[in-house]
PDB file of C-alpha atoms (C1' of nucleotides) in Angstrom:
ATOM      1  CA  MET A 291      35.123 -26.918  55.046  1.00  0.00           C
ATOM      2  CA  PRO A 292      35.258 -27.783  58.653  1.00  0.00           C
ATOM      3  CA  GLU A 293      34.440 -31.428  59.200  1.00  0.00           C
ATOM      4  CA  LEU A 294      35.097 -33.399  62.365  1.00  0.00           C
ATOM      5  CA  PRO A 295      38.918 -33.158  62.288  1.00  0.00           C
ATOM      6  CA  GLU A 296      38.867 -29.409  61.686  1.00  0.00           C
ATOM      7  CA  VAL A 297      36.328 -28.823  64.447  1.00  0.00           C
ATOM      8  CA  GLU A 298      38.340 -31.017  66.793  1.00  0.00           C
ATOM      9  CA  THR A 299      41.493 -29.078  65.908  1.00  0.00           C
ATOM     10  CA  VAL A 300      39.828 -25.765  66.675  1.00  0.00           C
ATOM     11  CA  LEU A 301      38.311 -27.139  69.865  1.00  0.00           C
ATOM     12  CA  GLN A 302      41.628 -28.406  71.205  1.00  0.00           C
ATOM     13  CA  GLY A 303      43.151 -25.051  70.313  1.00  0.00           C
ATOM     14  CA  ILE A 304      40.639 -22.938  72.204  1.00  0.00           C
ATOM     15  CA  LYS A 305      40.138 -25.302  75.159  1.00  0.00           C
ATOM     16  CA  PRO A 306      43.077 -24.187  77.324  1.00  0.00           C
ATOM     17  CA  TYR A 307      42.186 -20.539  76.819  1.00  0.00           C
ATOM     18  CA  ILE A 308      38.550 -20.720  77.845  1.00  0.00           C
ATOM     19  CA  GLU A 309      37.977 -23.610  80.244  1.00  0.00           C
ATOM     20  CA  HIS A 310      37.436 -22.398  83.803  1.00  0.00           C
ATOM     21  CA  LYS A 311      37.487 -18.822  82.549  1.00  0.00           C
ATOM     22  CA  THR A 312      34.674 -16.328  82.879  1.00  0.00           C
ATOM     23  CA  ILE A 313      32.957 -14.708  79.936  1.00  0.00           C
ATOM     24  CA  ARG A 314      33.080 -10.964  80.421  1.00  0.00           C
ATOM     25  CA  ASN A 315      31.426  -9.665  77.308  1.00  0.00           C
ATOM     26  CA  ILE A 316      29.880 -10.584  73.981  1.00  0.00           C
ATOM     27  CA  VAL A 317      30.351  -8.290  71.012  1.00  0.00           C
ATOM     28  CA  ILE A 318      28.038  -8.884  68.079  1.00  0.00           C
ATOM     29  CA  ARG A 319      28.666  -7.082  64.795  1.00  0.00           C
ATOM     30  CA  GLN A 320      26.622  -9.267  62.453  1.00  0.00           C
ATOM     31  CA  PRO A 321      23.812 -11.253  64.086  1.00  0.00           C
ATOM     32  CA  LYS A 322      22.608 -12.758  60.833  1.00  0.00           C
ATOM     33  CA  LEU A 323      24.275 -16.129  60.634  1.00  0.00           C
ATOM     34  CA  ARG A 324      22.643 -19.447  59.697  1.00  0.00           C
ATOM     35  CA  TRP A 325      20.233 -18.527  62.449  1.00  0.00           C
ATOM     36  CA  ALA A 326      20.118 -15.091  63.987  1.00  0.00           C
ATOM     37  CA  ILE A 327      22.195 -14.872  67.130  1.00  0.00           C
ATOM     38  CA  PRO A 328      19.606 -14.822  69.946  1.00  0.00           C
ATOM     39  CA  LYS A 329      18.832 -11.314  71.108  1.00  0.00           C
ATOM     40  CA  GLY A 330      19.567 -11.698  74.804  1.00  0.00           C
ATOM     41  CA  ILE A 331      22.633 -13.881  74.405  1.00  0.00           C
ATOM     42  CA  ALA A 332      25.063 -11.370  75.882  1.00  0.00           C
ATOM     43  CA  ARG A 333      22.973 -11.052  79.015  1.00  0.00           C
ATOM     44  CA  MET A 334      22.749 -14.841  79.341  1.00  0.00           C
ATOM     45  CA  LEU A 335      26.468 -15.465  78.978  1.00  0.00           C
ATOM     46  CA  LYS A 336      28.009 -12.531  80.786  1.00  0.00           C
ATOM     47  CA  ASP A 337      29.870 -13.444  83.974  1.00  0.00           C
ATOM     48  CA  GLN A 338      29.295 -17.142  83.424  1.00  0.00           C
ATOM     49  CA  ARG A 339      32.219 -19.501  83.790  1.00  0.00           C
ATOM     50  CA  VAL A 340      33.014 -22.035  81.057  1.00  0.00           C
ATOM     51  CA  ILE A 341      33.029 -25.439  82.743  1.00  0.00           C
ATOM     52  CA  GLU A 342      34.285 -27.305  79.695  1.00  0.00           C
ATOM     53  CA  ALA A 343      34.475 -27.145  75.914  1.00  0.00           C
ATOM     54  CA  THR A 344      33.380 -30.282  74.065  1.00  0.00           C
ATOM     55  CA  ARG A 345      32.334 -31.415  70.610  1.00  0.00           C
ATOM     56  CA  ARG A 346      29.299 -33.219  69.245  1.00  0.00           C
ATOM     57  CA  GLY A 347      29.685 -33.959  65.572  1.00  0.00           C
ATOM     58  CA  LYS A 348      30.660 -30.693  63.934  1.00  0.00           C
ATOM     59  CA  TYR A 349      29.203 -28.638  66.782  1.00  0.00           C
ATOM     60  CA  MET A 350      31.322 -27.167  69.550  1.00  0.00           C
ATOM     61  CA  LEU A 351      29.651 -26.960  72.931  1.00  0.00           C
ATOM     62  CA  LEU A 352      30.715 -24.621  75.698  1.00  0.00           C
ATOM     63  CA  LYS A 353      29.209 -25.931  78.891  1.00  0.00           C
ATOM     64  CA  LEU A 354      28.577 -23.035  81.224  1.00  0.00           C
ATOM     65  CA  GLU A 355      27.571 -22.886  84.869  1.00  0.00           C
ATOM     66  CA  LYS A 356      24.064 -22.510  83.549  1.00  0.00           C
ATOM     67  CA  GLY A 357      23.266 -23.625  80.020  1.00  0.00           C
ATOM     68  CA  THR A 358      25.395 -24.365  76.973  1.00  0.00           C
ATOM     69  CA  VAL A 359      26.718 -22.372  74.050  1.00  0.00           C
ATOM     70  CA  ILE A 360      26.345 -24.133  70.701  1.00  0.00           C
ATOM     71  CA  LEU A 361      28.814 -23.126  67.987  1.00  0.00           C
ATOM     72  CA  HIS A 362      29.010 -24.320  64.396  1.00  0.00           C
ATOM     73  CA  LEU A 363      31.588 -23.241  61.850  1.00  0.00           C
ATOM     74  CA  GLY A 364      29.378 -23.807  58.823  1.00  0.00           C
ATOM     75  CA  MET A 365      31.630 -24.225  55.867  1.00  0.00           C
ATOM     76  CA  SER A 366      33.885 -21.202  56.028  1.00  0.00           C
ATOM     77  CA  GLY A 367      33.811 -20.287  59.708  1.00  0.00           C
ATOM     78  CA  SER A 368      36.793 -20.055  62.007  1.00  0.00           C
ATOM     79  CA  LEU A 369      37.363 -19.228  65.650  1.00  0.00           C
ATOM     80  CA  LYS A 370      40.548 -17.522  66.614  1.00  0.00           C
ATOM     81  CA  VAL A 371      42.107 -16.903  69.998  1.00  0.00           C
ATOM     82  CA  MET A 372      43.043 -13.243  70.157  1.00  0.00           C
ATOM     83  CA  THR A 373      45.763 -12.616  72.686  1.00  0.00           C
ATOM     84  CA  GLN A 374      45.675  -8.970  71.818  1.00  0.00           C
ATOM     85  CA  MET A 375      42.748  -7.150  70.351  1.00  0.00           C
ATOM     86  CA  THR A 376      42.924  -5.835  66.820  1.00  0.00           C
ATOM     87  CA  SER A 377      40.257  -3.989  64.922  1.00  0.00           C
ATOM     88  CA  PRO A 378      37.747  -6.413  63.406  1.00  0.00           C
ATOM     89  CA  ASP A 379      37.642  -7.332  59.723  1.00  0.00           C
ATOM     90  CA  LYS A 380      34.577  -7.305  57.522  1.00  0.00           C
ATOM     91  CA  HIS A 381      33.565 -10.883  58.358  1.00  0.00           C
ATOM     92  CA  ASP A 382      34.460 -10.938  62.052  1.00  0.00           C
ATOM     93  CA  HIS A 383      30.884 -11.400  63.203  1.00  0.00           C
ATOM     94  CA  PHE A 384      31.222 -11.778  66.965  1.00  0.00           C
ATOM     95  CA  ASP A 385      33.672 -11.886  69.868  1.00  0.00           C
ATOM     96  CA  ILE A 386      33.395 -13.817  73.112  1.00  0.00           C
ATOM     97  CA  VAL A 387      35.500 -11.761  75.480  1.00  0.00           C
ATOM     98  CA  PHE A 388      37.348 -13.172  78.499  1.00  0.00           C
ATOM     99  CA  ASP A 389      39.667 -11.359  80.921  1.00  0.00           C
ATOM    100  CA  ASP A 390      42.872 -12.149  79.064  1.00  0.00           C
ATOM    101  CA  ILE A 391      41.843 -13.290  75.591  1.00  0.00           C
ATOM    102  CA  CYS A 392      38.909 -13.154  73.246  1.00  0.00           C
ATOM    103  CA  LEU A 393      37.443 -15.684  70.835  1.00  0.00           C
ATOM    104  CA  ARG A 394      36.774 -14.099  67.478  1.00  0.00           C
ATOM    105  CA  PHE A 395      34.419 -15.767  64.995  1.00  0.00           C
ATOM    106  CA  THR A 396      35.017 -15.127  61.298  1.00  0.00           C
ATOM    107  CA  ASP A 397      32.772 -16.499  58.574  1.00  0.00           C
ATOM    108  CA  ALA A 398      32.543 -14.976  55.119  1.00  0.00           C
ATOM    109  CA  ARG A 399      29.649 -17.186  54.065  1.00  0.00           C
ATOM    110  CA  ARG A 400      27.708 -16.875  57.321  1.00  0.00           C
ATOM    111  CA  PHE A 401      26.629 -20.499  57.435  1.00  0.00           C
ATOM    112  CA  GLY A 402      27.875 -20.779  60.997  1.00  0.00           C
ATOM    113  CA  ALA A 403      25.877 -20.615  64.220  1.00  0.00           C
ATOM    114  CA  PHE A 404      26.112 -19.087  67.690  1.00  0.00           C
ATOM    115  CA  LEU A 405      23.289 -20.305  69.902  1.00  0.00           C
ATOM    116  CA  TYR A 406      22.537 -20.852  73.562  1.00  0.00           C
ATOM    117  CA  THR A 407      20.367 -23.363  75.326  1.00  0.00           C
ATOM    118  CA  ALA A 408      19.455 -23.344  78.989  1.00  0.00           C
ATOM    119  CA  ASP A 409      18.500 -27.006  78.892  1.00  0.00           C
ATOM    120  CA  ASP A 410      20.202 -30.323  78.188  1.00  0.00           C
ATOM    121  CA  PRO A 411      22.073 -29.652  74.937  1.00  0.00           C
ATOM    122  CA  ASP A 412      21.546 -33.239  73.779  1.00  0.00           C
ATOM    123  CA  GLN A 413      17.844 -32.456  73.611  1.00  0.00           C
ATOM    124  CA  HIS A 414      18.348 -29.353  71.501  1.00  0.00           C
ATOM    125  CA  PRO A 415      16.633 -29.658  68.103  1.00  0.00           C
ATOM    126  CA  LEU A 416      19.961 -29.366  66.296  1.00  0.00           C
ATOM    127  CA  LEU A 417      21.598 -32.097  68.340  1.00  0.00           C
ATOM    128  CA  LYS A 418      18.934 -34.517  69.396  1.00  0.00           C
ATOM    129  CA  ASP A 419      18.805 -36.559  66.198  1.00  0.00           C
ATOM    130  CA  LEU A 420      22.526 -36.687  65.536  1.00  0.00           C
ATOM    131  CA  GLY A 421      24.030 -40.087  64.825  1.00  0.00           C
ATOM    132  CA  ILE A 422      26.909 -41.863  66.497  1.00  0.00           C
ATOM    133  CA  GLU A 423      30.390 -40.399  67.005  1.00  0.00           C
ATOM    134  CA  PRO A 424      32.635 -42.196  64.509  1.00  0.00           C
ATOM    135  CA  LEU A 425      35.599 -42.421  66.861  1.00  0.00           C
ATOM    136  CA  ARG A 426      33.547 -44.284  69.456  1.00  0.00           C
ATOM    137  CA  ARG A 427      34.219 -47.997  69.869  1.00  0.00           C
ATOM    138  CA  THR A 428      30.537 -48.628  69.239  1.00  0.00           C
ATOM    139  CA  PHE A 429      30.791 -47.244  65.703  1.00  0.00           C
ATOM    140  CA  THR A 430      31.267 -50.488  63.803  1.00  0.00           C
ATOM    141  CA  GLY A 431      30.387 -52.283  60.596  1.00  0.00           C
ATOM    142  CA  HIS A 432      27.471 -53.825  62.429  1.00  0.00           C
ATOM    143  CA  TYR A 433      26.178 -50.419  63.366  1.00  0.00           C
ATOM    144  CA  LEU A 434      26.342 -49.246  59.753  1.00  0.00           C
ATOM    145  CA  GLN A 435      24.669 -52.387  58.527  1.00  0.00           C
ATOM    146  CA  ARG A 436      21.834 -51.929  61.008  1.00  0.00           C
ATOM    147  CA  GLN A 437      21.348 -48.331  59.934  1.00  0.00           C
ATOM    148  CA  ALA A 438      21.431 -49.266  56.251  1.00  0.00           C
ATOM    149  CA  LYS A 439      18.565 -51.695  56.601  1.00  0.00           C
ATOM    150  CA  GLY A 440      15.683 -50.782  54.303  1.00  0.00           C
ATOM    151  CA  ARG A 441      17.545 -47.913  52.666  1.00  0.00           C
ATOM    152  CA  LYS A 442      18.441 -47.535  49.045  1.00  0.00           C
ATOM    153  CA  ILE A 443      20.713 -44.516  48.906  1.00  0.00           C
ATOM    154  CA  GLY A 444      24.302 -44.543  47.748  1.00  0.00           C
ATOM    155  CA  VAL A 445      26.984 -45.106  50.348  1.00  0.00           C
ATOM    156  CA  LYS A 446      28.468 -41.627  50.072  1.00  0.00           C
ATOM    157  CA  GLN A 447      25.204 -39.919  50.926  1.00  0.00           C
ATOM    158  CA  PHE A 448      24.720 -42.501  53.656  1.00  0.00           C
ATOM    159  CA  ILE A 449      27.944 -41.747  55.507  1.00  0.00           C
ATOM    160  CA  MET A 450      27.505 -37.996  55.040  1.00  0.00           C
ATOM    161  CA  ASN A 451      24.087 -38.167  56.704  1.00  0.00           C
ATOM    162  CA  GLN A 452      24.665 -36.683  60.163  1.00  0.00           C
ATOM    163  CA  LYS A 453      21.774 -38.733  61.527  1.00  0.00           C
ATOM    164  CA  ILE A 454      23.684 -41.915  60.717  1.00  0.00           C
ATOM    165  CA  VAL A 455      27.176 -40.866  61.736  1.00  0.00           C
ATOM    166  CA  VAL A 456      28.394 -37.380  62.587  1.00  0.00           C
ATOM    167  CA  GLY A 457      31.413 -35.461  61.409  1.00  0.00           C
ATOM    168  CA  VAL A 458      31.926 -36.919  57.944  1.00  0.00           C
ATOM    169  CA  GLY A 459      31.659 -34.308  55.207  1.00  0.00           C
ATOM    170  CA  ASN A 460      32.537 -34.235  51.554  1.00  0.00           C
ATOM    171  CA  ILE A 461      36.292 -34.533  51.926  1.00  0.00           C
ATOM    172  CA  TYR A 462      36.486 -37.388  54.394  1.00  0.00           C
ATOM    173  CA  ALA A 463      33.615 -39.281  52.807  1.00  0.00           C
ATOM    174  CA  ALA A 464      35.554 -39.413  49.541  1.00  0.00           C
ATOM    175  CA  GLU A 465      38.740 -40.418  51.335  1.00  0.00           C
ATOM    176  CA  ALA A 466      37.111 -43.122  53.438  1.00  0.00           C
ATOM    177  CA  LEU A 467      35.392 -44.638  50.409  1.00  0.00           C
ATOM    178  CA  PHE A 468      38.692 -44.801  48.572  1.00  0.00           C
ATOM    179  CA  ILE A 469      40.363 -46.552  51.497  1.00  0.00           C
ATOM    180  CA  ALA A 470      37.422 -48.956  51.801  1.00  0.00           C
ATOM    181  CA  SER A 471      37.427 -49.588  48.013  1.00  0.00           C
ATOM    182  CA  LEU A 472      33.776 -48.657  47.690  1.00  0.00           C
ATOM    183  CA  HIS A 473      32.235 -46.800  44.775  1.00  0.00           C
ATOM    184  CA  PRO A 474      30.414 -43.701  46.116  1.00  0.00           C
ATOM    185  CA  MET A 475      27.160 -44.762  44.452  1.00  0.00           C
ATOM    186  CA  THR A 476      27.103 -48.290  45.853  1.00  0.00           C
ATOM    187  CA  PRO A 477      23.573 -48.818  47.176  1.00  0.00           C
ATOM    188  CA  VAL A 478      23.826 -49.403  50.901  1.00  0.00           C
ATOM    189  CA  ASP A 479      21.518 -52.395  50.770  1.00  0.00           C
ATOM    190  CA  SER A 480      24.033 -54.239  48.620  1.00  0.00           C
ATOM    191  CA  ILE A 481      26.999 -53.773  50.940  1.00  0.00           C
ATOM    192  CA  THR A 482      28.250 -56.801  52.860  1.00  0.00           C
ATOM    193  CA  LEU A 483      29.114 -56.833  56.548  1.00  0.00           C
ATOM    194  CA  THR A 484      32.776 -57.229  55.709  1.00  0.00           C
ATOM    195  CA  GLN A 485      32.608 -54.133  53.516  1.00  0.00           C
ATOM    196  CA  PHE A 486      30.806 -52.191  56.224  1.00  0.00           C
ATOM    197  CA  GLU A 487      33.526 -53.202  58.659  1.00  0.00           C
ATOM    198  CA  GLN A 488      36.161 -51.925  56.245  1.00  0.00           C
ATOM    199  CA  LEU A 489      34.203 -48.729  55.823  1.00  0.00           C
ATOM    200  CA  ALA A 490      33.841 -48.070  59.550  1.00  0.00           C
ATOM    201  CA  ARG A 491      37.546 -48.755  59.959  1.00  0.00           C
ATOM    202  CA  ALA A 492      38.390 -46.450  57.039  1.00  0.00           C
ATOM    203  CA  ILE A 493      36.337 -43.597  58.489  1.00  0.00           C
ATOM    204  CA  LYS A 494      38.063 -43.913  61.852  1.00  0.00           C
ATOM    205  CA  THR A 495      41.481 -44.123  60.233  1.00  0.00           C
ATOM    206  CA  VAL A 496      41.062 -41.117  57.989  1.00  0.00           C
ATOM    207  CA  LEU A 497      39.507 -38.909  60.674  1.00  0.00           C
ATOM    208  CA  GLN A 498      42.168 -39.796  63.190  1.00  0.00           C
ATOM    209  CA  ALA A 499      44.975 -39.196  60.715  1.00  0.00           C
ATOM    210  CA  ALA A 500      43.472 -35.833  59.774  1.00  0.00           C
ATOM    211  CA  ILE A 501      43.195 -34.767  63.421  1.00  0.00           C
ATOM    212  CA  LYS A 502      46.850 -35.631  63.841  1.00  0.00           C
ATOM    213  CA  LYS A 503      47.714 -33.304  60.967  1.00  0.00           C
ATOM    214  CA  GLY A 504      45.565 -30.481  62.265  1.00  0.00           C
ATOM    215  CA  GLY A 505      42.846 -30.934  59.648  1.00  0.00           C
ATOM    216  CA  THR A 506      42.750 -30.199  55.935  1.00  0.00           C
ATOM    217  CA  THR A 507      43.328 -26.739  54.515  1.00  0.00           C
ATOM    218  CA  LEU A 508      42.196 -26.469  50.909  1.00  0.00           C
ATOM    219  CA  ARG A 509      41.326 -22.825  50.736  1.00  0.00           C
ATOM    220  CA  ASP A 510      40.631 -21.110  53.976  1.00  0.00           C
ATOM    221  CA  PHE A 511      40.609 -23.442  56.963  1.00  0.00           C
ATOM    222  CA  LYS A 512      42.703 -22.080  59.825  1.00  0.00           C
ATOM    223  CA  ASP A 513      43.033 -23.355  63.376  1.00  0.00           C
ATOM    224  CA  SER A 514      42.549 -21.252  66.500  1.00  0.00           C
ATOM    225  CA  LYS A 515      46.003 -19.727  66.060  1.00  0.00           C
ATOM    226  CA  GLY A 516      45.567 -19.005  62.363  1.00  0.00           C
ATOM    227  CA  ARG A 517      47.604 -21.983  61.198  1.00  0.00           C
ATOM    228  CA  SER A 518      46.739 -24.207  58.237  1.00  0.00           C
ATOM    229  CA  GLY A 519      46.072 -27.924  58.532  1.00  0.00           C
ATOM    230  CA  TYR A 520      48.423 -30.346  56.810  1.00  0.00           C
ATOM    231  CA  PHE A 521      46.206 -33.269  55.879  1.00  0.00           C
ATOM    232  CA  LYS A 522      45.866 -32.033  52.293  1.00  0.00           C
ATOM    233  CA  GLN A 523      49.184 -33.705  51.565  1.00  0.00           C
ATOM    234  CA  LYS A 524      47.606 -37.023  52.528  1.00  0.00           C
ATOM    235  CA  LEU A 525      44.450 -36.789  50.450  1.00  0.00           C
ATOM    236  CA  ASN A 526      44.139 -39.686  48.022  1.00  0.00           C
ATOM    237  CA  VAL A 527      41.207 -38.491  45.955  1.00  0.00           C
ATOM    238  CA  TYR A 528      39.550 -35.289  47.149  1.00  0.00           C
ATOM    239  CA  ASP A 529      40.492 -32.310  44.955  1.00  0.00           C
ATOM    240  CA  ARG A 530      42.486 -34.654  42.703  1.00  0.00           C
ATOM    241  CA  ALA A 531      40.052 -35.240  39.819  1.00  0.00           C
ATOM    242  CA  GLY A 532      41.879 -36.014  36.579  1.00  0.00           C
ATOM    243  CA  GLN A 533      45.086 -36.853  38.373  1.00  0.00           C
ATOM    244  CA  PRO A 534      46.487 -40.385  38.616  1.00  0.00           C
ATOM    245  CA  CYS A 535      45.298 -42.714  41.361  1.00  0.00           C
ATOM    246  CA  TYR A 536      48.107 -43.270  43.839  1.00  0.00           C
ATOM    247  CA  ARG A 537      47.244 -46.953  43.977  1.00  0.00           C
ATOM    248  CA  CYS A 538      46.739 -47.905  40.317  1.00  0.00           C
ATOM    249  CA  ASN A 539      47.663 -44.808  38.274  1.00  0.00           C
ATOM    250  CA  LEU A 540      44.318 -44.579  36.462  1.00  0.00           C
ATOM    251  CA  LEU A 541      43.087 -40.992  36.175  1.00  0.00           C
ATOM    252  CA  LEU A 542      40.600 -40.200  38.941  1.00  0.00           C
ATOM    253  CA  GLU A 543      36.955 -39.655  38.031  1.00  0.00           C
ATOM    254  CA  LEU A 544      34.802 -36.681  38.957  1.00  0.00           C
ATOM    255  CA  MET A 545      31.075 -37.016  39.413  1.00  0.00           C
ATOM    256  CA  ARG A 546      28.427 -34.968  41.143  1.00  0.00           C
ATOM    257  CA  ILE A 547      26.336 -36.530  43.848  1.00  0.00           C
ATOM    258  CA  GLN A 548      23.699 -34.306  45.391  1.00  0.00           C
ATOM    259  CA  ASN A 549      25.467 -31.351  43.878  1.00  0.00           C
ATOM    260  CA  ARG A 550      28.682 -32.296  45.670  1.00  0.00           C
ATOM    261  CA  SER A 551      31.804 -32.984  43.703  1.00  0.00           C
ATOM    262  CA  THR A 552      32.867 -36.539  44.245  1.00  0.00           C
ATOM    263  CA  VAL A 553      36.214 -37.934  43.199  1.00  0.00           C
ATOM    264  CA  PHE A 554      37.018 -41.621  43.080  1.00  0.00           C
ATOM    265  CA  CYS A 555      39.003 -44.249  41.224  1.00  0.00           C
ATOM    266  CA  LYS A 556      36.979 -46.325  38.779  1.00  0.00           C
ATOM    267  CA  ARG A 557      39.345 -49.238  39.064  1.00  0.00           C
ATOM    268  CA  CYS A 558      40.019 -49.239  42.813  1.00  0.00           C
ATOM    269  CA  GLN A 559      36.412 -48.460  43.702  1.00  0.00           C
ATOM    270  CA  PRO A 560      34.370 -50.532  41.274  1.00  0.00           C
ATOM    271  CA  ILE A 561      30.603 -50.698  41.421  1.00  0.00           C
ATOM    272  CA  GLU A 562      29.421 -54.299  41.616  1.00  0.00           C
TER     273      GLU A 562
ATOM    274  C1'  DA B 157       9.741 -42.806  56.387  1.00  0.00           C
ATOM    275  C1'  DA B 158      13.069 -42.006  53.011  1.00  0.00           C
ATOM    276  C1'  DA B 159      14.987 -39.533  49.351  1.00  0.00           C
ATOM    277  C1'  DT B 160      15.620 -35.423  46.730  1.00  0.00           C
ATOM    278  C1'  DT B 161      15.796 -30.572  45.901  1.00  0.00           C
ATOM    279  C1'  DC B 162      16.142 -25.925  47.457  1.00  0.00           C
ATOM    280  C1'  DT B 163      18.189 -22.531  50.229  1.00  0.00           C
ATOM    281  C1'  DC B 164      21.183 -19.544  52.814  1.00  0.00           C
ATOM    282  C1'  DC B 165      26.029 -16.555  51.550  1.00  0.00           C
ATOM    283  C1'  DT B 166      30.205 -14.555  49.414  1.00  0.00           C
ATOM    284  C1'  DG B 167      34.869 -15.064  47.511  1.00  0.00           C
ATOM    285  C1'  DA B 168      37.422 -17.153  43.878  1.00  0.00           C
ATOM    286  C1'  DA B 169      37.961 -18.410  39.292  1.00  0.00           C
ATOM    287  C1'  DG B 170      36.870 -18.682  34.486  1.00  0.00           C
ATOM    288  C1'  DG B 171      34.826 -16.820  30.100  1.00  0.00           C
ATOM    289  C1'  DC B 172      34.310 -13.138  26.996  1.00  0.00           C
TER     290       DC B 172
ATOM    291  C1'  DT C   7      39.515  -3.736  33.368  1.00  0.00           C
ATOM    292  C1'  DG C   8      35.173  -5.416  34.299  1.00  0.00           C
ATOM    293  C1'  DC C   9      30.998  -7.770  34.199  1.00  0.00           C
ATOM    294  C1'  DC C  10      28.660 -12.086  34.299  1.00  0.00           C
ATOM    295  C1'  DT C  11      28.361 -16.944  35.458  1.00  0.00           C
ATOM    296  C1'  DT C  12      29.635 -20.878  37.950  1.00  0.00           C
ATOM    297  C1'  DC C  13      31.355 -23.257  41.812  1.00  0.00           C
ATOM    298  C1'  DA C  14      32.583 -24.318  46.632  1.00  0.00           C
ATOM    299  C1'  DG C  15      29.682 -26.607  50.528  1.00  0.00           C
ATOM    300  C1'  DG C  16      26.983 -27.901  55.916  1.00  0.00           C
ATOM    301  C1'  DA C  17      22.759 -29.138  56.695  1.00  0.00           C
ATOM    302  C1'  DG C  18      17.990 -27.683  57.821  1.00  0.00           C
ATOM    303  C1'  DA C  19      13.635 -26.863  55.361  1.00  0.00           C
ATOM    304  C1'  DA C  20      10.606 -27.849  51.907  1.00  0.00           C
ATOM    305  C1'  DT C  21       8.993 -30.995  48.627  1.00  0.00           C
ATOM    306  C1'  DT C  22       8.270 -35.369  46.371  1.00  0.00           C
TER     307       DT C  22
END
DNA sequence: AAATTCTCCTGAAGGC
DNA sequence: TGCCTTCAGGAGAATT
């Protein structure tokens, strides 16, 4: 389930292999992803140099001499640097081929995306309404409080809304709420500034710690070299329903919010 | 406008 | 062994 730390891990892994390199070929085996891979994409990308590889939320952006490639890993996608070509597996949907290496995209569930825009990527429909980057200095308790004004949703849905803040998915939302001692269903209009400050801090802390560990591998996340992430060992609540809270020993609760499993500690994260 | 529900997809896991 | 059901989830689209 690639969230911000997993995307960042993949991005840092592929960066040195593709920046300032020229795309030589695009091989598409399965164009049907979240959106169909645009028909003329190979023609658009061929012989273009990658100026830099960046990230916006959970999207990876390859800035080219002309235009930008937009990549998303969906929930089961991975990008691998192939230093030598092997025959593709069933779910290896496309390759971006360079002179010395190739980027191979694998995604069993096909929720990922491979798109191209000739214009300012920040104006692309998928990117233009995205919220703030959580690791920015300007992501603060004040910011969250401002965004929460007039809303009635629970805090977990709030911080998972990519229009509020990007990069926080089901795993890190649960973890951040535990650290901030907030019940996932706490209505955002009842949260104090102090609590919002703790929450913003908790999100930064957990994302940064996860990046340091190379992301979280629960089932299938792999970095650009096929390695697992090691943040799972640090998870306080996610995937730990029914097990004792590390802080107070009470068995952790499982509830479903918007059809997402949500684990929390009733005692450490009380609802007012 | 905001909130909720539906949808895409397939592998894994559990029940019988 | 095998078939069926359920679950996992990012996030846009459709609906309320």
